[in-house]
Short mmCIF file of C-alpha atoms in Angstrom, two decimals:
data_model
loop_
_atom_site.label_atom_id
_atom_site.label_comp_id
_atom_site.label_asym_id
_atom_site.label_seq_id
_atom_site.Cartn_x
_atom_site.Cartn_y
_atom_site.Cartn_z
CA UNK P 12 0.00 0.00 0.00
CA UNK P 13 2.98 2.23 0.82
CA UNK P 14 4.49 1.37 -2.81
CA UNK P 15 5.71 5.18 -4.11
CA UNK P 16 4.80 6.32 -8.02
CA UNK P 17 6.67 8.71 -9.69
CA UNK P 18 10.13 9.07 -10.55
CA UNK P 19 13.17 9.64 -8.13
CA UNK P 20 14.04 12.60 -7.37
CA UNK P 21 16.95 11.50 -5.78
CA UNK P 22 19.35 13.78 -7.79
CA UNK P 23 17.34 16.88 -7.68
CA UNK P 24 17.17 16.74 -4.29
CA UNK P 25 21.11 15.89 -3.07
CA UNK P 26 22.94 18.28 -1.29
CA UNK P 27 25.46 20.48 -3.78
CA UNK P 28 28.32 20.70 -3.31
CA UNK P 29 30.73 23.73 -4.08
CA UNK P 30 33.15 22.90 -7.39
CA UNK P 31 36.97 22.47 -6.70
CA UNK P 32 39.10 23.94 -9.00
CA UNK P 33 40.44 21.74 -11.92
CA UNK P 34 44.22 22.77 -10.76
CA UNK P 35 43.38 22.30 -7.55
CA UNK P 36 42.79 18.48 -7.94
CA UNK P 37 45.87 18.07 -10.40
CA UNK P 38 48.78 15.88 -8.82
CA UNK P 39 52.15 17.47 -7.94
CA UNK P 40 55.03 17.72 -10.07
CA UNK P 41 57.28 14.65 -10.10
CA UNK P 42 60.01 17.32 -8.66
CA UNK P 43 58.45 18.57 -6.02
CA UNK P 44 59.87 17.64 -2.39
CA UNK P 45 57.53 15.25 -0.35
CA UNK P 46 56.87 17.72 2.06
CA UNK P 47 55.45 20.26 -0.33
CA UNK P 48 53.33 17.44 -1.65
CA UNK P 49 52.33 16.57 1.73
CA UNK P 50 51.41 20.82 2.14
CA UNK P 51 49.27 20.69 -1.14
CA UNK P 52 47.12 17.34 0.05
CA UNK P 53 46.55 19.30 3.26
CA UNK P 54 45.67 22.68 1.72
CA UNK P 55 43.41 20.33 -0.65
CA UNK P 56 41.56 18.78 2.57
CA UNK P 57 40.84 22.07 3.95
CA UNK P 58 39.78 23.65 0.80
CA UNK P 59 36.89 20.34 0.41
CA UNK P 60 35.96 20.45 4.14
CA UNK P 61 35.49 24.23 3.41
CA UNK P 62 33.00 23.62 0.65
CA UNK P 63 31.08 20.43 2.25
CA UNK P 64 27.73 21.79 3.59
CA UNK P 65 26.52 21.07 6.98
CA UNK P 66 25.07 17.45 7.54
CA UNK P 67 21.76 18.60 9.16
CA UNK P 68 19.78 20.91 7.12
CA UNK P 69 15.98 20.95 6.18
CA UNK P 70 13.55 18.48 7.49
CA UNK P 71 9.84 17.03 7.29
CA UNK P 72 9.59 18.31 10.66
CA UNK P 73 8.72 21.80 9.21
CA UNK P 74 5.38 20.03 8.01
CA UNK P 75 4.38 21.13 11.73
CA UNK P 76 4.56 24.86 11.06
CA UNK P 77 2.23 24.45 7.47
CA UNK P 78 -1.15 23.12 9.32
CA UNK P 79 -3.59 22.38 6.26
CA UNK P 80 -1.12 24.38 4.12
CA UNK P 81 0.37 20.85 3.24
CA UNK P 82 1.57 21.43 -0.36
CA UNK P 83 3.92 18.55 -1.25
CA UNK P 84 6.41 20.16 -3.53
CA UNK P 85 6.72 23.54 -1.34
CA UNK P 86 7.71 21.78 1.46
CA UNK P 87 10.93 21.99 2.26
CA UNK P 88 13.28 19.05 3.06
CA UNK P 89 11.35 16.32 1.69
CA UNK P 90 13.31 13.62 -0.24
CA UNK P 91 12.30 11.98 -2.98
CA UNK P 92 10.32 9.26 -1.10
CA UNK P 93 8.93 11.47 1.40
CA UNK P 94 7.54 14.13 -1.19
CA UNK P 95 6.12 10.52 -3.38
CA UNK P 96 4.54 9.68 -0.05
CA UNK P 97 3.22 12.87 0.67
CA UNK P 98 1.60 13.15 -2.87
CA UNK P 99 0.25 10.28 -3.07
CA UNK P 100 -1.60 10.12 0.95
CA UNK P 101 -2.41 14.09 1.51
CA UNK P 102 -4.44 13.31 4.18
CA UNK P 103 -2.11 11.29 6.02
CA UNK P 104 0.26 14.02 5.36
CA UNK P 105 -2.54 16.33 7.57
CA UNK P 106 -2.12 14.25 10.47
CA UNK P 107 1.81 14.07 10.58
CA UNK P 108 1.65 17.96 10.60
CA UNK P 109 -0.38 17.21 13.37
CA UNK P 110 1.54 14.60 14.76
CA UNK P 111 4.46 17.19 14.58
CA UNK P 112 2.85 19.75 16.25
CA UNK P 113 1.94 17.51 19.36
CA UNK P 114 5.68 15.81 19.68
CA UNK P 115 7.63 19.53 19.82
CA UNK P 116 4.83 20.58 22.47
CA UNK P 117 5.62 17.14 24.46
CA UNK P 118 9.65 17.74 23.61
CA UNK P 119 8.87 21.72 25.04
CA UNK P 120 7.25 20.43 28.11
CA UNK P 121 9.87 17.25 29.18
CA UNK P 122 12.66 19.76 29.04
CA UNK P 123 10.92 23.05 30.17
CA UNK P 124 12.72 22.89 33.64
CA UNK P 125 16.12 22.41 31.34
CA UNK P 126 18.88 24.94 29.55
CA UNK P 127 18.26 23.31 26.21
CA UNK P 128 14.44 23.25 26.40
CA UNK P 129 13.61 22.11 22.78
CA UNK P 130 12.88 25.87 21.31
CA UNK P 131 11.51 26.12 17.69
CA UNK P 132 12.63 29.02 15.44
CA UNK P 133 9.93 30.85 13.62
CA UNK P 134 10.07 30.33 9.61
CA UNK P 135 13.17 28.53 10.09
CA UNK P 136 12.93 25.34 7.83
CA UNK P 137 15.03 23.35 10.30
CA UNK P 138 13.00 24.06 12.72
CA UNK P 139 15.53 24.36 15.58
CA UNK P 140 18.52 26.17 13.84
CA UNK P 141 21.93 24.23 14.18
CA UNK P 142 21.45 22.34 17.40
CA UNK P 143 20.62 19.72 15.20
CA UNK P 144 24.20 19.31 13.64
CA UNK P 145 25.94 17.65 16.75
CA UNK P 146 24.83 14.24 17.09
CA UNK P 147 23.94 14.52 20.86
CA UNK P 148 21.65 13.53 23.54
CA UNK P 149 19.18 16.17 22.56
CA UNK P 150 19.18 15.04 19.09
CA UNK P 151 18.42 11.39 19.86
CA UNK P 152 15.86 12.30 22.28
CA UNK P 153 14.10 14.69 19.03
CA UNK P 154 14.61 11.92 16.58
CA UNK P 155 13.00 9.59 18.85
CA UNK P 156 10.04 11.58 19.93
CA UNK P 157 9.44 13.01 16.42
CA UNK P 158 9.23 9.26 15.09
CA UNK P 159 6.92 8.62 17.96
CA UNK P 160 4.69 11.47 17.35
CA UNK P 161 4.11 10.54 13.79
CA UNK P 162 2.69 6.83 15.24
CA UNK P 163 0.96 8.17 17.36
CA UNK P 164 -1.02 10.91 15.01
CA UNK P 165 -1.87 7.97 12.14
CA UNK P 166 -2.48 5.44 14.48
CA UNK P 167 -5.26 7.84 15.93
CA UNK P 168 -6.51 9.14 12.83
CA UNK P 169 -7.09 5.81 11.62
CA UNK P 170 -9.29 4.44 14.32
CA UNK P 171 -11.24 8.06 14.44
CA UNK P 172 -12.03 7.25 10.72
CA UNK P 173 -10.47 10.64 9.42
CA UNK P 174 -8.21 8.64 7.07
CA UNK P 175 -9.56 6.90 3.55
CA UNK P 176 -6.68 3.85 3.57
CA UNK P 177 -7.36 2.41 7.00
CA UNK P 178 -9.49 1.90 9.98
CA UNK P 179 -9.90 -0.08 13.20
CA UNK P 180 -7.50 -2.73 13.74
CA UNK P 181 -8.14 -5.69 11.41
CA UNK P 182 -6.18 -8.30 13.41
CA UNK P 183 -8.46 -7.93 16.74
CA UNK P 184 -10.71 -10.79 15.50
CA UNK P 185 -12.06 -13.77 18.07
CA UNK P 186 -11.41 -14.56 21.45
CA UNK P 187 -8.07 -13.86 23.37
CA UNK P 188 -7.17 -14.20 26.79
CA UNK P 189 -5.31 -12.23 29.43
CA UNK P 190 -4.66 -12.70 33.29
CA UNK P 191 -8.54 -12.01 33.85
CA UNK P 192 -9.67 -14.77 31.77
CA UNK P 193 -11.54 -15.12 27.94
CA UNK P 194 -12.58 -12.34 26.38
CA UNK P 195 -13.70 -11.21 22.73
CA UNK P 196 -12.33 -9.13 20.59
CA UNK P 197 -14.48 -5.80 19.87
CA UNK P 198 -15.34 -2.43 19.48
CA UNK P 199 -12.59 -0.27 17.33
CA UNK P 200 -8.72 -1.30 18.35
CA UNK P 201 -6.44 1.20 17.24
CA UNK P 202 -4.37 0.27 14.52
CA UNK P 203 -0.89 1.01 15.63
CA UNK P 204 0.35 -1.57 12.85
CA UNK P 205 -0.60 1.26 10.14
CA UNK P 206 0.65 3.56 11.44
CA UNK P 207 4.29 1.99 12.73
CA UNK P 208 4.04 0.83 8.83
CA UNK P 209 4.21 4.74 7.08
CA UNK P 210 5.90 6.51 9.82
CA UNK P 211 8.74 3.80 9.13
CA UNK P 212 8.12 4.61 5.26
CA UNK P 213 8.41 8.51 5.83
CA UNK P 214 10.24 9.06 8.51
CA UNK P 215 13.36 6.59 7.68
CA UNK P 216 13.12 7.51 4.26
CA UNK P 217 16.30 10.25 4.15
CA UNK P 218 18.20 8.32 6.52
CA UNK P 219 18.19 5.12 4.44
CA UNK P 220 19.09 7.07 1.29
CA UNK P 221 22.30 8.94 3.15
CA UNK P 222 23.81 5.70 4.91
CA UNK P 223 26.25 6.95 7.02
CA UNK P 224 27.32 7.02 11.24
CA UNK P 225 24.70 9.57 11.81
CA UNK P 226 22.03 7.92 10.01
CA UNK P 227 22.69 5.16 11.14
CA UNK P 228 22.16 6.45 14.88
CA UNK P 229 19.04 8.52 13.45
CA UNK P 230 17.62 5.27 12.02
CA UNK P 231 18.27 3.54 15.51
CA UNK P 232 16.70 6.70 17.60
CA UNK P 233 13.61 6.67 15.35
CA UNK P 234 12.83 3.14 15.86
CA UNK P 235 13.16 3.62 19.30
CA UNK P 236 10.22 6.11 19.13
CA UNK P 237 8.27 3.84 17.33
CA UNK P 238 8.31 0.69 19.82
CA UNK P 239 8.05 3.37 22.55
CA UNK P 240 3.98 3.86 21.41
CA UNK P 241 3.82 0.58 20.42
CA UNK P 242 4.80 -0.25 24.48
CA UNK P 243 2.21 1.70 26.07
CA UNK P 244 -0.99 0.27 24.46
CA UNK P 245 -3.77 -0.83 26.51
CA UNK P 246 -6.98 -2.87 27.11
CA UNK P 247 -9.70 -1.10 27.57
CA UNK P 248 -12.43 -3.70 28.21
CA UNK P 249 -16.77 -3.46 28.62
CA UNK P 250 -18.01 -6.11 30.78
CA UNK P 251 -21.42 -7.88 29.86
CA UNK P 252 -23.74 -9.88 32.61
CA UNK P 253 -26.01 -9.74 35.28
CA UNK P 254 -25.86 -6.59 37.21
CA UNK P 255 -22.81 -6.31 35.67
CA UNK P 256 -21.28 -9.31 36.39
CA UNK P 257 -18.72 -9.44 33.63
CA UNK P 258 -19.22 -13.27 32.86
CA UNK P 259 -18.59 -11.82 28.97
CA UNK P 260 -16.04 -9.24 28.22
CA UNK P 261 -15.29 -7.22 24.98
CA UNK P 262 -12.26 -5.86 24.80
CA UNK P 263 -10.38 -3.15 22.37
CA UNK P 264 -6.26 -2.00 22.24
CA UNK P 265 -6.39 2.09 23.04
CA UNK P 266 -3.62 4.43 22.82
CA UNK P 267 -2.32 5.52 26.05
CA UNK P 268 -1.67 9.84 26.50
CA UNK P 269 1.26 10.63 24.46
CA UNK P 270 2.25 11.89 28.06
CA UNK P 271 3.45 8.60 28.76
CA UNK P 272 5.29 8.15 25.76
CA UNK P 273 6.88 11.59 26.47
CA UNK P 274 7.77 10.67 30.12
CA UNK P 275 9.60 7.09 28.82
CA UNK P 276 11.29 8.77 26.22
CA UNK P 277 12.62 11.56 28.91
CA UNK P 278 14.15 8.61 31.00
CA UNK P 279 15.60 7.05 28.28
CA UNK P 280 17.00 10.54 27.29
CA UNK P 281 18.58 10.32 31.03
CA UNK P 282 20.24 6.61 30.12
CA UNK P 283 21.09 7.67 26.52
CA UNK P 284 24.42 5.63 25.70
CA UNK P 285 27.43 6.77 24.01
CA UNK P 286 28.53 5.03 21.10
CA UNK P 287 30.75 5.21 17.85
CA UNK P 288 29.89 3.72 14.42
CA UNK P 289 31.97 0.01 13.92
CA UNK P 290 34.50 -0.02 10.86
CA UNK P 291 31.81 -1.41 8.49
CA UNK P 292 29.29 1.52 9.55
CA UNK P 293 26.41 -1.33 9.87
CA UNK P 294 26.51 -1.18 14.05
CA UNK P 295 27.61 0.44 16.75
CA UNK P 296 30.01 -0.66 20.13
CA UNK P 297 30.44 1.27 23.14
CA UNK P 298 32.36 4.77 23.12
CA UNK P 299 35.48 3.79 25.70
CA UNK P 300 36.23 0.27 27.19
CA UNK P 301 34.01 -0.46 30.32
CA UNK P 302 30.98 1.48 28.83
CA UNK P 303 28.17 -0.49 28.60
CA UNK P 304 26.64 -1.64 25.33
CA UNK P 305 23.38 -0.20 23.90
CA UNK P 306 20.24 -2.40 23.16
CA UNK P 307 17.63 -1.61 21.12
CA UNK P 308 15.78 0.15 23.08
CA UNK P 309 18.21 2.77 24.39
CA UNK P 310 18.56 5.93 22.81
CA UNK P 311 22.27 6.56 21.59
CA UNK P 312 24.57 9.30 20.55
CA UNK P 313 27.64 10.25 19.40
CA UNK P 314 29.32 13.46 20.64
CA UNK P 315 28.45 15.09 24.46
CA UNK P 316 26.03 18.02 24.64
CA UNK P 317 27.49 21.91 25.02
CA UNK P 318 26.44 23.47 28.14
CA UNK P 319 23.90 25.71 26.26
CA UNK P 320 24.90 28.30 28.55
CA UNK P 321 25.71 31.04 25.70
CA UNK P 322 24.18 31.76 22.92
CA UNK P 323 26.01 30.29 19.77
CA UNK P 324 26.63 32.74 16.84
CA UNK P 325 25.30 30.48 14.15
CA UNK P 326 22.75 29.78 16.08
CA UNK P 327 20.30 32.16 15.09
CA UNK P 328 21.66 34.48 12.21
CA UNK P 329 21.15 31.81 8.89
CA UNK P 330 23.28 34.33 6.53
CA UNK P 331 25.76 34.57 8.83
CA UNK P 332 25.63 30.91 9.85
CA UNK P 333 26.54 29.78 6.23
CA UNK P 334 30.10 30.78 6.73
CA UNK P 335 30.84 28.88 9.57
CA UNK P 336 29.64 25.58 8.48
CA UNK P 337 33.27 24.12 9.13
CA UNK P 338 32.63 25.43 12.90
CA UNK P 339 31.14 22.51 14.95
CA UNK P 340 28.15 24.49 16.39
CA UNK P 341 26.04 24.00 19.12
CA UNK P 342 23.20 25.83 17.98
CA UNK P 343 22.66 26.90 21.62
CA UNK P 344 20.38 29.99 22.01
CA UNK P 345 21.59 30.62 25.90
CA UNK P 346 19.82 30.63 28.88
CA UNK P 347 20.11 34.93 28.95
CA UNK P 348 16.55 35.81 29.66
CA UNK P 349 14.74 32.48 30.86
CA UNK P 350 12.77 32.54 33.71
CA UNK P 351 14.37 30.65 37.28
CA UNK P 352 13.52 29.56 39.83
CA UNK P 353 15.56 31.00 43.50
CA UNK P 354 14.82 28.10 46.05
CA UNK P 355 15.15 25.21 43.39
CA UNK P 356 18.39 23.03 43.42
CA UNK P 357 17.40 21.47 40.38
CA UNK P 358 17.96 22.24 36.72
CA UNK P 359 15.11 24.81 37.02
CA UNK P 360 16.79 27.02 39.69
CA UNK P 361 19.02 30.43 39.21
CA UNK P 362 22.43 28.57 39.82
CA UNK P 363 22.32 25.97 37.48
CA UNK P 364 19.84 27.94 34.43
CA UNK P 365 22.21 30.98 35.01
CA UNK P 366 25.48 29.17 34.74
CA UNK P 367 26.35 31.03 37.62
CA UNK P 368 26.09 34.25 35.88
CA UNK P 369 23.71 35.86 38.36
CA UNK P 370 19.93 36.32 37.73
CA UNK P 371 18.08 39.85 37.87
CA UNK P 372 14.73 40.26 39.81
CA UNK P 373 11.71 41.61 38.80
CA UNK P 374 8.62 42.60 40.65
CA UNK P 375 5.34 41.85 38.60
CA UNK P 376 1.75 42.03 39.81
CA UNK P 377 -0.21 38.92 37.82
CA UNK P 378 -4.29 39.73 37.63
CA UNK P 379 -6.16 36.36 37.55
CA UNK P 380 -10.43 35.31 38.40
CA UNK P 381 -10.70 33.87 41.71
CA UNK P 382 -13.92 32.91 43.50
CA UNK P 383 -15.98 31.89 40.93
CA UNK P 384 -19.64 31.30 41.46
CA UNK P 385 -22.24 29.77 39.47
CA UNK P 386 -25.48 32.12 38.90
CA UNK P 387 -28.42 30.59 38.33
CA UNK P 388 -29.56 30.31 35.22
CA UNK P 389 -26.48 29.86 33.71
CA UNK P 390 -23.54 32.19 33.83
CA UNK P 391 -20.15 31.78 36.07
CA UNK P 392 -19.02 35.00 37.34
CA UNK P 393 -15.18 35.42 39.08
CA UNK P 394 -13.57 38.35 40.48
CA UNK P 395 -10.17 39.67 39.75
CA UNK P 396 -7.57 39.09 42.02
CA UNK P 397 -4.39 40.65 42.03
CA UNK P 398 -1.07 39.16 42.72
CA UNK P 399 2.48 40.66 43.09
CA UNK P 400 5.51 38.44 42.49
CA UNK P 401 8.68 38.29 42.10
CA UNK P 402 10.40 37.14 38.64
CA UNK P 403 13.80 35.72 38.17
CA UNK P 404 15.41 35.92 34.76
CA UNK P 405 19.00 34.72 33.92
CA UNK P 406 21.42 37.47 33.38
CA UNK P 407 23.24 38.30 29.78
CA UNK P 408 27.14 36.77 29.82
CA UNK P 409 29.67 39.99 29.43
CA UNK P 410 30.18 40.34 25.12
CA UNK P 411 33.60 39.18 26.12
CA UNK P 412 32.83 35.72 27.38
CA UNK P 413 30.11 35.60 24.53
CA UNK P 414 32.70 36.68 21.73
CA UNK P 415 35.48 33.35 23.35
CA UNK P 416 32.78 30.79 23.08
CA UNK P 417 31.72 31.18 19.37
#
């Protein structure tokens, strides 16, 4: 059913890559010393790394931002099998904007208490800038939830009947049996088989057509998302009888919140394992000697996270960012201006969100309705209550220790 029409685009759509000058690539002299052959290789090896683009740059992720605007060939990102995909099931393509939407609101609220806490750049097609590029925690916990999110919007839009190419579950047929006894199968199961199926199809698709390290550890994250959903279905179950009785039951699978999903993706985010590729690029093995190996479902990276402390300066500025694509960035945006908290000890308090820069108090007076009362017939009416706080925000670094760590 997933079957793609249409030709590749797979040309088209490949990353270009800036010319090298004939001369450039033209071997030494036969009297040239070795060590001024072994100056022009290097000089040649910088001047390629200079012209290689970054490895992270557009994604189906920007879907999200479009809503119903979903027009396949103006969306940015999209390979050659994605775009087929998304041409061929529009509606499908509906609920992974939706899907999208949902995950980065789940990724926001796991790591709103955190200095990297999953922020989205308006009308940037990468949705969130460079801090995509290093191959750390935070990007296996977004490949992983993004993968998830995808499931999770199909899966439901199939069972609620909003989607032409599939339904309830068709393999909940007959009579099963759990700890409780017999039951039969009934009612509308959601049919998380569908939609494991084309957010496998669509999501993977880029990764499987680059096949390198960081695909491969993108490919490993996103199935990690999938099985994630897949882990938290439940029975939901109507029992039949006598004064309810239950001698008969009639059971359906539900999704679970995508809360839950969320929350078991967080702690795997806080068991993430380091790895590096193997020689043949088809696995992985533990970063140093004595680490411990990662199964399948562990989430796993590459290279440690920044601090996120100070802003990056490709981080936000996308002309200016092109020139330092040779720069490993962080794609930090700082913590300079969040909100902390002064009692906390945790992640969410002034000393740790502030790096220890110091935090800047403001007084604020909130107005919210308190004592509500119903009035019959039929209007609620509240009063407004005033409230003055105080408001701890995270002061700027000095422009000198911005300027040594970018």
């Amino acid at each position: 059913m997933l079957k793609p029409r249409g030709e590749d685009e797979a040309a088209q759509l490949a990353p270009r890559r800036a010319r090298v000058p004939v001369a450039a690539l033209r071997p030494a002299p036969p009297d040239v010393s070795p060590a001024s052959a072994r100056l022009g290789l290097a000089c040649l090896l910088l001047l390629l790394l200079l012209t290689l683009p970054a490895r992270v740059d557009t994604s189906w992720w920007y879907i999200g931002a479009l809503g119903a605007r979903v027009i396949c060939d103006n969306i940015p990102g999209l390979v050659s099998r994605q775009r087929q995909l998304c041409q061929r099931y529009p509606d499908i393509m509906r609920s992974v904007g939706e899907g999208a939407r949902e995950w980065i609101r789940e990724c926001q609220h796991q790591f709103r208490h955190h200095r990297w806490n999953c922020t989205t750049l308006d009308r940037d097609h990468t949705v969130f800038g460079r801090a995509m590029l290093r191959s750390s925690r935070e990007a296996a916990f977004v490949y992983a939830i993004s993968s998830a999110g995808v499931v999770h919007a199909i899966t439901r839009a199939c069972s609620q009947g909003e989607l032409s190419v599939c339904s309830c579950d068709p393999y909940t047929r007959g009579r099963h049996h759990d700890q409780r006894g017999d039951f039969d199968w009934g009612g509308c199961s959601d049919n998380i088989h569908y939609g494991v199926r084309f957010a496998k199809a669509f999501v993977d698709a880029k990764e499987k057509r680059l096949k390198d390290a960081r695909a491969l550890m993108n490919l490993h994250n996103n199935r990690c998302g999938r099985t994630a959903v897949r882990r938290f279905l439940k029975l939901e179950c109507k029992c039949h009888g006598v004064s309810g009785s239950c001698t008969l039951r009639t059971c359906w699978r539900a999704l679970s919140d995508f809360r839950r999903t969320g929350d078991y993706l967080r702690r795997r985010y806080d068991g993430a394992v380091q790895v590096t590729a193997t020689q043949d690029g088809a696995n992985f093995t533990a970063a140093r000697q004595g680490y411990r190996h990662a199964t399948r479902t562990d989430l796993v990276y590459f290279d440690n996270s920044p601090d996120y402390c100070v802003l990056d300066k490709a981080a936000g500025e996308k002309e200016e960012a092109e020139t330092w694509s040779l720069v490993i960035s962080t794609g930090s945006l700082g913590t300079a201006g969040r909100v902390c908290s002064k009692t906390s000890k945790g992640t969410d308090g002034c000393e740790i969100m502030c790096c220890g820069r110091g935090y800047d108090t403001t007084r604020v007076t909130r107005v919210t309705q308190c004592e509500c009362k119903f009035h019959w017939c039929c209007a609620v009416r509240c009063k407004e209550c005033r409230n003055t706080v105080d408001v701890h925000t995270c002061k700027a670094p000095k422009k000198a220790e911005w300027l040594d760590q970018t």
